[in-house]
Coordinates of C-alpha atoms (C1' of nucleotides) in Angstrom, one line a residue:
Chain M
M16 CA 147.3 126.0 152.9
T17 CA 149.7 123.4 152.5
E18 CA 148.6 119.5 153.1
H19 CA 150.7 119.3 156.0
L20 CA 149.5 122.5 157.9
R21 CA 145.4 120.7 157.4
A22 CA 146.5 117.7 158.4
H23 CA 147.6 118.9 161.4
L24 CA 145.0 121.7 162.2
Q25 CA 142.5 118.6 161.5
T26 CA 144.3 116.1 164.3
A27 CA 144.6 118.3 166.4
Q28 CA 141.5 119.3 168.2
E29 CA 138.4 118.2 169.7
P30 CA 136.7 114.5 167.8
A31 CA 132.9 116.6 168.4
I32 CA 134.9 119.8 166.0
F33 CA 136.8 117.6 163.6
H34 CA 133.7 115.5 162.8
F35 CA 131.9 118.1 162.1
G36 CA 134.7 119.9 160.6
S37 CA 135.5 116.9 158.2
A38 CA 131.7 116.5 157.5
M39 CA 132.3 120.2 155.2
R40 CA 134.1 120.9 151.9
D41 CA 136.4 124.0 151.6
L42 CA 136.9 124.7 154.8
T43 CA 139.5 127.7 155.1
E44 CA 142.5 127.7 157.8
G45 CA 140.6 130.2 159.7
D46 CA 137.2 128.2 158.9
W47 CA 139.0 125.5 161.3
L48 CA 140.3 127.9 164.2
A49 CA 136.9 128.9 164.1
L50 CA 135.5 125.7 164.9
N51 CA 138.0 124.7 167.3
N52 CA 136.4 127.5 168.7
L53 CA 132.7 126.6 170.1
P54 CA 132.1 125.1 173.1
V55 CA 131.4 121.0 172.9
L56 CA 129.6 119.7 176.2
H57 CA 130.7 116.0 176.0
R58 CA 127.8 113.4 177.3
F59 CA 127.5 110.1 177.2
V60 CA 124.7 107.2 176.4
G61 CA 124.5 104.6 177.3
R62 CA 122.9 101.6 174.9
G63 CA 118.7 101.9 174.5
R64 CA 118.8 105.4 176.0
T65 CA 117.3 107.5 174.0
L66 CA 119.2 110.2 173.0
L67 CA 116.9 112.4 172.1
R68 CA 113.3 112.1 172.0
E69 CA 110.4 113.4 169.6
G70 CA 108.8 116.8 169.9
D71 CA 111.6 117.8 171.9
P72 CA 113.4 121.5 171.1
V73 CA 117.0 121.2 170.1
S74 CA 119.3 123.8 170.5
R75 CA 122.1 122.2 170.4
L76 CA 123.5 120.4 167.5
R77 CA 124.9 116.5 168.3
V78 CA 127.9 115.2 167.2
V79 CA 127.9 111.3 167.5
C80 CA 131.9 111.0 167.7
K81 CA 132.3 107.1 169.1
G82 CA 128.6 104.2 168.7
W83 CA 125.6 104.1 167.3
A84 CA 121.8 105.0 167.2
V85 CA 118.9 105.9 164.9
R86 CA 116.6 107.5 164.6
S87 CA 113.1 106.5 164.3
C88 CA 108.9 107.9 164.2
R89 CA 106.9 106.1 166.5
I90 CA 103.2 106.0 165.2
D91 CA 101.5 103.4 167.3
D92 CA 102.5 101.0 170.4
E93 CA 103.4 98.2 167.5
R94 CA 104.9 100.3 164.3
R95 CA 107.3 102.1 164.1
Q96 CA 109.8 103.7 161.5
I97 CA 113.4 104.6 161.2
L98 CA 114.1 107.0 159.2
D99 CA 118.1 107.0 159.1
F100 CA 120.9 105.7 160.8
I101 CA 124.3 107.7 162.5
L102 CA 127.9 106.0 162.8
P103 CA 130.3 107.4 164.1
G104 CA 131.1 110.8 163.3
D105 CA 127.2 111.8 161.9
I106 CA 125.9 114.8 162.9
V107 CA 122.2 114.6 164.3
G108 CA 119.6 117.5 165.5
L109 CA 119.6 119.1 161.7
H110 CA 115.2 117.0 161.5
V111 CA 113.7 120.2 163.2
D112 CA 109.6 120.9 162.9
G113 CA 108.8 124.9 162.1
H114 CA 109.5 125.3 166.1
G115 CA 113.2 123.3 165.9
A116 CA 111.8 120.8 167.3
S117 CA 112.8 117.4 166.7
L118 CA 110.7 115.5 164.3
A119 CA 112.0 112.4 166.0
D120 CA 113.3 110.1 168.7
I121 CA 117.5 109.4 168.7
E122 CA 118.2 106.3 170.6
A123 CA 121.7 104.7 171.0
L124 CA 121.9 100.9 169.2
T125 CA 125.5 101.2 171.3
P126 CA 126.9 103.6 173.9
C127 CA 127.4 106.0 172.5
E128 CA 130.0 109.4 172.7
V129 CA 128.6 112.5 172.2
G130 CA 129.4 116.0 171.5
E131 CA 127.3 119.1 171.9
I132 CA 127.6 122.1 170.4
E133 CA 124.8 125.3 170.4
M134 CA 123.3 125.9 167.2
K135 CA 123.6 129.3 168.2
A136 CA 126.6 129.7 168.4
V137 CA 127.0 127.4 165.4
E138 CA 124.8 130.2 163.6
R139 CA 126.7 133.1 164.8
L140 CA 130.2 131.8 163.2
A141 CA 128.1 130.7 159.7
I142 CA 126.8 134.1 159.1
Q143 CA 131.1 135.0 159.7
S144 CA 132.4 132.7 158.1
P145 CA 130.8 131.5 154.4
G146 CA 132.5 128.2 154.4
V147 CA 131.1 126.7 157.3
A148 CA 127.8 127.9 155.8
S149 CA 127.4 126.2 153.1
G150 CA 129.6 123.2 155.0
L151 CA 125.9 123.3 156.7
Q152 CA 124.0 123.4 153.6
D153 CA 126.0 120.7 151.6
I154 CA 125.4 118.2 155.2
L155 CA 121.6 119.6 154.9
V156 CA 122.4 118.0 150.9
R157 CA 123.7 115.0 151.9
H158 CA 120.5 114.4 154.2
L159 CA 118.3 114.6 151.8
A160 CA 119.7 112.6 149.0
Q161 CA 120.3 109.6 151.7
S162 CA 116.6 110.0 152.6
N163 CA 115.9 110.3 148.5
D164 CA 117.6 106.4 148.2
H165 CA 115.6 105.5 151.8
L166 CA 112.2 106.7 149.6
V167 CA 112.8 104.7 146.4
R168 CA 114.1 101.8 148.3
L169 CA 110.4 101.5 150.3
G170 CA 108.5 102.5 147.6
R171 CA 109.5 100.5 144.7
M172 CA 112.1 97.8 146.4
N173 CA 110.5 94.0 147.3
A174 CA 112.1 93.1 150.1
Y175 CA 115.0 91.2 149.1
E176 CA 116.7 94.6 147.1
R177 CA 115.6 96.4 150.5
V178 CA 117.7 93.8 152.7
C179 CA 120.4 93.4 149.7
G180 CA 120.5 97.5 149.1
F181 CA 121.0 98.5 153.1
L182 CA 123.4 96.4 153.7
S183 CA 125.5 97.4 150.9
D184 CA 124.4 100.9 152.3
I185 CA 126.0 100.0 155.7
Y186 CA 129.2 98.1 154.0
T187 CA 129.5 101.2 151.5
R188 CA 129.3 103.9 154.9
Q189 CA 132.2 102.3 156.4
K190 CA 133.9 100.8 153.7
D191 CA 136.9 104.1 154.1
H192 CA 138.6 103.5 157.1
S193 CA 138.8 99.4 157.0
P194 CA 139.1 96.2 154.7
G195 CA 137.7 92.6 155.3
P196 CA 133.6 92.9 158.4
V197 CA 132.3 96.3 159.1
D198 CA 130.1 96.7 162.1
F199 CA 127.3 95.4 162.5
P200 CA 125.8 96.5 165.9
I201 CA 122.0 96.1 164.1
T202 CA 119.2 93.1 165.4
Q203 CA 117.0 92.4 162.8
T204 CA 113.9 93.8 164.4
I205 CA 116.0 97.0 163.9
V206 CA 116.9 96.4 160.2
A207 CA 112.8 95.5 160.0
D208 CA 112.2 98.8 161.2
A209 CA 113.5 100.3 159.0
L210 CA 113.4 99.2 155.7
G211 CA 109.6 98.8 156.4
L212 CA 109.4 95.0 156.3
S213 CA 108.2 92.0 159.0
V214 CA 111.5 91.0 161.7
V215 CA 110.2 87.3 160.3
H216 CA 110.5 87.9 156.5
V217 CA 113.6 90.7 157.6
N218 CA 115.2 86.9 159.2
R219 CA 114.1 85.1 155.7
Q220 CA 115.7 87.5 153.0
V221 CA 118.9 87.2 155.3
M222 CA 119.5 84.0 155.4
Q223 CA 118.6 83.5 151.5
L224 CA 121.3 86.4 151.2
R225 CA 123.4 83.6 153.2
R226 CA 122.5 80.4 150.6
E227 CA 123.2 82.3 148.2
G228 CA 127.1 82.9 149.8
L229 CA 126.7 86.9 149.9
V230 CA 127.1 88.0 152.9
T231 CA 128.3 86.6 156.1
L232 CA 126.1 88.4 159.3
N233 CA 126.0 88.6 162.8
R234 CA 124.9 90.6 165.8
R235 CA 128.5 92.0 165.9
Q236 CA 130.0 91.9 162.3
L237 CA 129.1 92.1 157.7
T238 CA 130.8 90.4 155.1
I239 CA 130.0 91.0 151.8
T240 CA 132.0 88.4 149.5
D241 CA 131.0 90.7 146.9
P242 CA 129.8 94.1 147.1
D243 CA 129.5 94.2 143.4
R244 CA 126.7 91.3 143.1
L245 CA 125.4 92.4 145.9
A246 CA 124.7 96.4 144.8
D247 CA 123.5 95.1 141.8
A248 CA 121.0 92.8 143.1
S249 CA 119.5 96.3 145.3
G250 CA 117.4 97.4 142.2
F251 CA 119.2 100.7 142.3
R252 CA 120.3 100.1 138.0
D253 CA 124.4 100.4 137.8
R254 CA 124.8 101.2 141.8
K255 CA 124.6 104.9 141.1
F256 CA 122.3 105.4 144.1
S257 CA 124.2 103.8 146.6
H258 CA 127.3 104.0 145.9
N259 CA 127.1 108.2 144.0
R260 CA 125.0 109.0 146.6
T261 CA 125.0 107.8 150.8
T262 CA 128.1 107.9 150.6
Y263 CA 129.4 110.6 148.4
L264 CA 131.2 112.6 150.0
A265 CA 133.2 109.2 150.3
A266 CA 133.6 109.5 146.9
E267 CA 135.8 113.0 147.1
Chain F
M4 CA 110.1 147.1 159.5
T5 CA 106.8 147.9 159.1
E6 CA 103.8 146.0 157.8
H7 CA 103.1 148.6 154.4
L8 CA 106.7 148.4 153.8
R9 CA 106.6 144.9 154.2
A10 CA 103.5 144.2 152.0
H11 CA 105.1 147.1 149.3
L12 CA 109.1 144.8 148.7
Q13 CA 106.9 141.9 148.0
T14 CA 104.4 142.7 146.1
A15 CA 106.2 145.0 144.3
Q16 CA 109.2 142.4 142.6
E17 CA 109.3 139.6 140.4
P18 CA 106.9 136.3 141.4
A19 CA 110.3 133.7 141.2
I20 CA 112.1 136.5 143.7
F21 CA 109.1 137.0 145.5
H22 CA 108.7 133.4 146.0
F23 CA 111.9 132.6 146.7
G24 CA 112.1 135.2 149.0
S25 CA 108.8 134.8 151.1
A26 CA 110.2 130.6 151.7
M27 CA 111.9 131.9 153.8
R28 CA 112.0 133.9 157.2
D29 CA 113.1 137.5 158.8
L30 CA 114.1 138.6 155.9
T31 CA 115.6 142.0 156.1
E32 CA 114.1 145.0 154.4
G33 CA 118.2 145.0 152.9
D34 CA 117.6 141.4 152.4
W35 CA 114.7 141.9 149.9
L36 CA 116.8 144.6 148.7
A37 CA 119.3 142.3 147.8
L38 CA 117.4 139.5 146.7
N39 CA 115.5 142.1 144.1
N40 CA 118.8 142.4 141.9
L41 CA 119.2 138.7 141.0
P42 CA 118.2 137.8 137.8
V43 CA 116.1 135.4 136.6
L44 CA 115.5 133.7 134.0
H45 CA 112.1 132.6 132.4
R46 CA 110.9 129.4 131.5
F47 CA 107.9 128.2 130.2
V48 CA 107.4 124.2 130.3
G49 CA 104.3 122.0 128.7
R50 CA 102.5 119.1 129.9
G51 CA 104.6 116.0 130.7
R52 CA 108.2 117.7 129.7
T53 CA 110.9 117.1 131.3
L54 CA 111.4 120.4 133.7
L55 CA 115.7 119.2 134.7
R56 CA 116.8 115.2 134.6
E57 CA 118.2 113.2 136.9
G58 CA 122.1 113.2 136.6
D59 CA 121.8 116.8 135.1
P60 CA 123.8 119.4 136.7
V61 CA 121.8 121.6 138.4
S62 CA 124.1 125.1 137.7
R63 CA 120.3 127.4 138.8
L64 CA 118.1 127.2 141.1
R65 CA 114.3 127.6 139.4
V66 CA 111.1 128.5 140.9
V67 CA 108.1 126.9 140.5
C68 CA 105.9 129.6 139.7
K69 CA 103.2 128.5 138.1
G70 CA 101.8 125.0 137.1
W71 CA 102.3 121.6 139.1
A72 CA 105.3 119.2 139.2
V73 CA 106.6 115.6 140.6
R74 CA 110.6 114.3 141.0
S75 CA 110.8 111.2 140.4
C76 CA 113.1 108.3 140.1
R77 CA 112.8 105.6 137.5
I78 CA 114.3 102.1 138.4
D79 CA 113.4 100.6 135.7
D80 CA 111.4 99.8 132.6
E81 CA 108.0 99.4 134.7
R82 CA 109.0 101.2 138.4
R83 CA 109.5 104.9 139.3
Q84 CA 108.7 106.7 142.4
I85 CA 107.7 109.8 142.9
L86 CA 109.5 112.0 145.6
D87 CA 107.7 115.1 145.9
F88 CA 104.9 117.3 144.8
I89 CA 106.4 120.6 143.2
L90 CA 102.8 123.4 143.5
P91 CA 103.1 127.4 143.2
G92 CA 106.0 128.8 144.3
D93 CA 108.0 125.9 145.2
I94 CA 111.3 125.5 145.1
V95 CA 113.8 123.2 143.3
G96 CA 117.2 122.5 142.1
L97 CA 118.6 121.6 146.0
H98 CA 118.1 118.0 145.6
V99 CA 121.7 117.0 144.2
D100 CA 125.0 114.7 145.1
G101 CA 127.9 115.1 146.0
H102 CA 129.1 116.4 142.1
G103 CA 125.9 119.6 141.8
A104 CA 124.3 116.5 139.9
S105 CA 120.4 116.6 140.0
L106 CA 118.6 112.8 141.9
A107 CA 116.2 112.7 140.5
D108 CA 113.7 113.8 137.4
I109 CA 111.4 117.2 137.5
E110 CA 108.9 116.7 134.8
A111 CA 105.9 119.0 134.7
L112 CA 102.5 118.1 135.8
T113 CA 100.5 121.3 134.2
P114 CA 102.4 123.6 132.1
C115 CA 104.7 125.5 133.7
E116 CA 106.2 129.4 134.6
V117 CA 109.5 129.0 136.3
G118 CA 112.2 131.9 137.0
E119 CA 115.2 130.7 137.0
I120 CA 118.0 131.7 139.7
E121 CA 122.2 131.3 139.0
M122 CA 123.1 129.4 141.9
K123 CA 126.6 131.1 141.8
A124 CA 124.2 134.4 143.2
V125 CA 122.1 132.9 145.2
E126 CA 125.1 131.5 147.4
R127 CA 127.2 135.1 146.8
L128 CA 124.1 137.2 148.4
A129 CA 124.5 134.2 151.1
I130 CA 127.5 135.8 152.2
Q131 CA 127.0 139.3 152.1
S132 CA 123.3 138.6 153.8
P133 CA 122.9 136.5 156.8
G134 CA 118.8 136.3 156.4
V135 CA 119.4 135.1 153.6
A136 CA 121.4 132.3 154.7
S137 CA 119.7 131.2 157.3
G138 CA 116.6 131.0 154.5
L139 CA 117.9 128.7 152.8
Q140 CA 119.1 126.7 155.5
D141 CA 115.3 126.3 156.1
I142 CA 114.0 125.2 152.7
L143 CA 115.7 122.5 153.7
V144 CA 115.0 121.4 155.9
R145 CA 111.6 122.0 155.8
H146 CA 112.5 120.1 152.4
L147 CA 113.9 117.3 154.9
A148 CA 111.0 117.3 157.5
Q149 CA 108.3 116.0 153.9
S150 CA 111.3 113.8 153.0
N151 CA 110.4 112.6 157.2
D152 CA 106.6 111.9 156.5
H153 CA 107.1 110.4 153.4
L154 CA 109.0 107.9 154.5
V155 CA 106.7 107.2 157.4
R156 CA 104.3 106.6 154.9
L157 CA 105.4 104.3 152.7
G158 CA 107.3 101.6 155.5
R159 CA 104.7 101.9 158.1
M160 CA 101.3 102.7 156.3
N161 CA 99.0 100.8 154.8
A162 CA 97.3 101.8 151.2
Y163 CA 94.1 103.3 152.6
E164 CA 96.2 105.0 155.4
R165 CA 98.7 106.4 152.7
V166 CA 95.7 107.1 150.5
C167 CA 94.0 109.8 153.3
G168 CA 97.7 111.1 154.0
F169 CA 97.6 112.0 151.0
L170 CA 94.6 113.6 150.2
S171 CA 94.8 115.4 153.4
D172 CA 98.5 117.2 152.6
I173 CA 97.9 118.1 149.3
Y174 CA 94.5 120.1 150.6
T175 CA 96.2 121.7 153.4
R176 CA 99.2 122.5 151.3
Q177 CA 96.9 124.5 149.2
K178 CA 94.3 125.7 151.8
D179 CA 95.2 128.3 153.2
H180 CA 94.1 130.8 149.7
S181 CA 90.9 129.2 149.5
P182 CA 88.5 127.5 151.6
G183 CA 86.2 124.6 149.7
P184 CA 88.2 122.8 147.2
V185 CA 91.3 122.9 146.2
D186 CA 93.2 122.3 142.7
F187 CA 94.2 118.0 142.1
P188 CA 95.7 118.4 138.3
I189 CA 97.2 114.6 139.4
T190 CA 96.0 111.5 137.8
Q191 CA 95.3 107.6 140.1
T192 CA 98.8 105.9 138.4
I193 CA 100.7 109.8 140.0
V194 CA 99.0 108.5 142.7
A195 CA 100.0 105.6 142.7
D196 CA 104.3 105.9 141.8
A197 CA 104.1 109.1 144.5
L198 CA 103.0 106.2 147.2
G199 CA 104.3 102.9 145.6
L200 CA 100.6 101.6 145.1
S201 CA 99.8 100.0 141.9
V202 CA 97.5 102.1 140.5
V203 CA 94.5 99.9 140.4
H204 CA 94.8 99.6 144.3
V205 CA 95.1 103.4 144.6
N206 CA 91.4 103.0 142.7
R207 CA 89.6 101.0 145.4
Q208 CA 90.9 103.2 147.9
V209 CA 89.5 106.3 146.1
M210 CA 86.4 105.0 145.8
Q211 CA 86.4 103.9 149.4
L212 CA 86.9 107.1 150.7
R213 CA 83.5 108.2 148.4
R214 CA 81.6 106.0 149.4
E215 CA 82.1 107.0 153.3
G216 CA 82.4 110.7 151.8
L217 CA 85.4 111.4 153.2
V218 CA 86.5 113.6 149.6
T219 CA 84.9 114.4 146.0
L220 CA 87.7 114.7 143.6
N221 CA 88.7 114.4 139.5
R222 CA 91.3 115.3 137.6
R223 CA 90.8 118.9 137.6
Q224 CA 89.8 119.4 141.8
L225 CA 89.5 117.7 145.5
T226 CA 87.3 118.1 148.4
I227 CA 87.9 117.0 151.3
T228 CA 83.6 116.7 153.6
D229 CA 85.4 116.8 156.6
P230 CA 89.9 117.2 156.6
D231 CA 90.2 116.3 160.3
R232 CA 88.6 113.3 159.9
L233 CA 90.4 112.0 157.3
A234 CA 94.0 113.4 158.4
D235 CA 92.6 111.4 161.6
A236 CA 92.2 108.5 158.9
S237 CA 95.7 109.7 157.5
G238 CA 97.6 107.5 161.0
F239 CA 99.7 110.0 161.5
R240 CA 98.6 110.0 165.5
D241 CA 96.6 113.4 166.4
R242 CA 97.6 114.6 162.5
K243 CA 100.6 116.1 164.5
F244 CA 102.9 115.4 161.2
S245 CA 100.8 116.7 158.0
H246 CA 99.7 119.3 159.9
N247 CA 102.6 121.0 161.5
R248 CA 105.1 119.6 160.0
T249 CA 105.3 119.3 155.9
T250 CA 102.8 122.9 156.0
Y251 CA 104.3 124.2 159.0
L252 CA 105.0 127.4 157.2
A253 CA 101.9 128.2 157.1
A254 CA 101.2 127.5 160.7
E255 CA 103.5 130.6 161.5
Chain E
dC18 C1' 84.2 110.5 115.1
dG19 C1' 87.6 107.5 116.0
dC20 C1' 91.8 107.3 119.7
dC21 C1' 94.2 107.2 124.0
dG22 C1' 94.6 108.1 128.6
dT23 C1' 92.0 107.7 133.2
dT24 C1' 88.7 105.5 136.1
dT25 C1' 85.9 101.6 137.3
dT26 C1' 85.5 96.6 138.7
dG27 C1' 86.3 91.3 138.9
dA28 C1' 89.1 86.8 139.5
dT29 C1' 93.1 85.2 141.1
dA30 C1' 97.6 85.6 142.6
dG31 C1' 101.8 86.2 144.7
dC32 C1' 104.1 88.4 149.2
dG33 C1' 104.8 89.2 153.0
dC34 C1' 102.2 89.1 158.0
dT35 C1' 100.9 86.9 162.0
dC36 C1' 100.9 83.5 164.6
dA37 C1' 103.3 80.1 167.0
dA38 C1' 106.9 77.0 168.6
dC39 C1' 111.5 75.5 169.3
dC40 C1' 116.9 77.3 169.7
dC41 C1' 120.4 79.7 170.7
dA42 C1' 123.6 82.6 173.7
dC43 C1' 124.0 84.8 177.5
dG44 C1' 123.8 87.4 182.4
dT45 C1' 122.3 87.0 186.6
dG46 C1' 121.2 84.6 190.5
dG47 C1' 120.7 81.2 194.1
Chain J
dC6 C1' 127.9 75.1 189.2
dC7 C1' 123.5 74.8 187.6
dA8 C1' 118.2 76.4 186.9
dC9 C1' 116.5 79.8 184.7
dG10 C1' 114.6 84.6 182.2
dT11 C1' 115.2 87.0 179.1
dG12 C1' 116.2 89.3 173.9
dG13 C1' 117.3 87.7 169.3
dG14 C1' 117.4 84.2 165.6
dT15 C1' 114.9 80.4 163.1
dT16 C1' 111.2 77.7 161.0
dG17 C1' 106.7 76.7 159.7
dA18 C1' 101.3 77.4 158.5
dG19 C1' 98.4 80.0 156.9
dC20 C1' 95.8 84.9 155.9
dG21 C1' 95.2 88.5 154.0
dC22 C1' 96.9 92.3 152.0
dT23 C1' 97.5 94.4 147.0
dA24 C1' 99.9 93.7 142.7
dT25 C1' 98.7 91.5 138.9
dC26 C1' 96.0 90.4 134.1
dA27 C1' 92.1 91.7 132.0
dA28 C1' 88.1 93.5 129.9
dA29 C1' 85.0 97.5 130.0
dA30 C1' 83.6 102.5 130.6
dC31 C1' 84.5 106.8 130.5
dG32 C1' 86.0 111.9 128.6
dG33 C1' 88.8 114.7 126.8
dC34 C1' 91.2 115.6 122.1
dG35 C1' 92.1 116.0 117.7

DNA sequence: CGCCGTTTTGATAGCGCTCAACCCACGTGG
DNA sequence: CCACGTGGGTTGAGCGCTATCAAAACGGCG
């Protein structure tokens, strides 16, 4: 398939399908055509609303086409853990238990546009198309890599390193499209719940980073002065993790 | 297929293949026959030896047929994080980056017998057999669920809850075969590196649990007096996690 | 027997939490 | 136009959970 044709196919379609297919590697022209036949249900979710609740049966795969969301577990009234951040183009609905029930809540950080695709239909497609089947596996494996990084962060990094690594990650995941500042629709409370810290302590680390001139950030935007230095400060030796792993698709 | 035939097929084969297939659901007779044709390379790994090193290209899937191992990341000279525990029957080699390189070291806690299967061969098989393809996905999804639990543990549980939850997990993962005590070839240093705590503090929590009469454990065996009480003490409301998730295959 | 890895215990220090207060930006309604 | 409420950010004081350091006991193994 020529590059030209591929580009045409990729841009010609439904955004949800485009993102879904783009997350896979080595799709053939036929795979793309088949993907395009998948029916997509559109939904809009307001900020703060729950897209999917823990324990809900997941029969549809969700592609978040616009907006940000988080996947989080509530432990009790005063504790919750944010498991990952969902950026535009990310896919939701793969974290399920043995009965197909969601392992966590998905909550919109900003208004979201979501495309929903029947899991059954995707599975049928995967049977016919090896490219889609292995693409699904790619997506799952990438989630595993992300969990890995987060586990190391929570288990063995101190507060300063956690914040550095987190900001570095969020930065790198968006860096492909635009130089300069990136979106950051995240409160410090959210950061705290993601990093297993208290809000107050997150704030102290952020203040520290500002004093050191490493970052500029507010509720809207994040600017990183020296990405390499920030990544170094995140504790992962030679930036191997956040650079090659969480964002390893972008690296190709 | 009759139960009798299934039982026959499952027991008639190579242990590595048996475990591999058993980790999947809804395999047809044909799937099992095809699995049995996969060539298996046998390896033996001594205690403390490294089965697979971080960064190594993973071209073969490993089934640990006998023995225990851990998957761990070294951060620097004095810090490491253990990401999960590999028990007999577990599958290794799915945690890879975008280039197929291992994300972590796999280290044998006890002497291990490992069956190695060419990834390429498995992929070829998955193309022909939908059961195997979706079985592979099952395995990946189960790993995701495990990571989830561990993330919550590291992010939002205190030392006591972490130890309770950990012991509870190890117990539940083996409980299907034998009542009473279960294997526990794990030093407190290993527990510490898994739970993001210091050895000394792990020991204090274990001592506490012993004083409370909840567990008996040494370097060989773990006995849990009242599994329900221990699970309650792990902080997960209604034992939903460790019960339904990490071990959700056993629940079926 | 002697070595070494592991477990246990005490004393001390420090990282990060809690509580509390204050500030700011923003939206809402009178 | 201003009063007010609300959500988020910032800062200080004090405490508690967990780490670190140190030492001793234990147990397996050559």
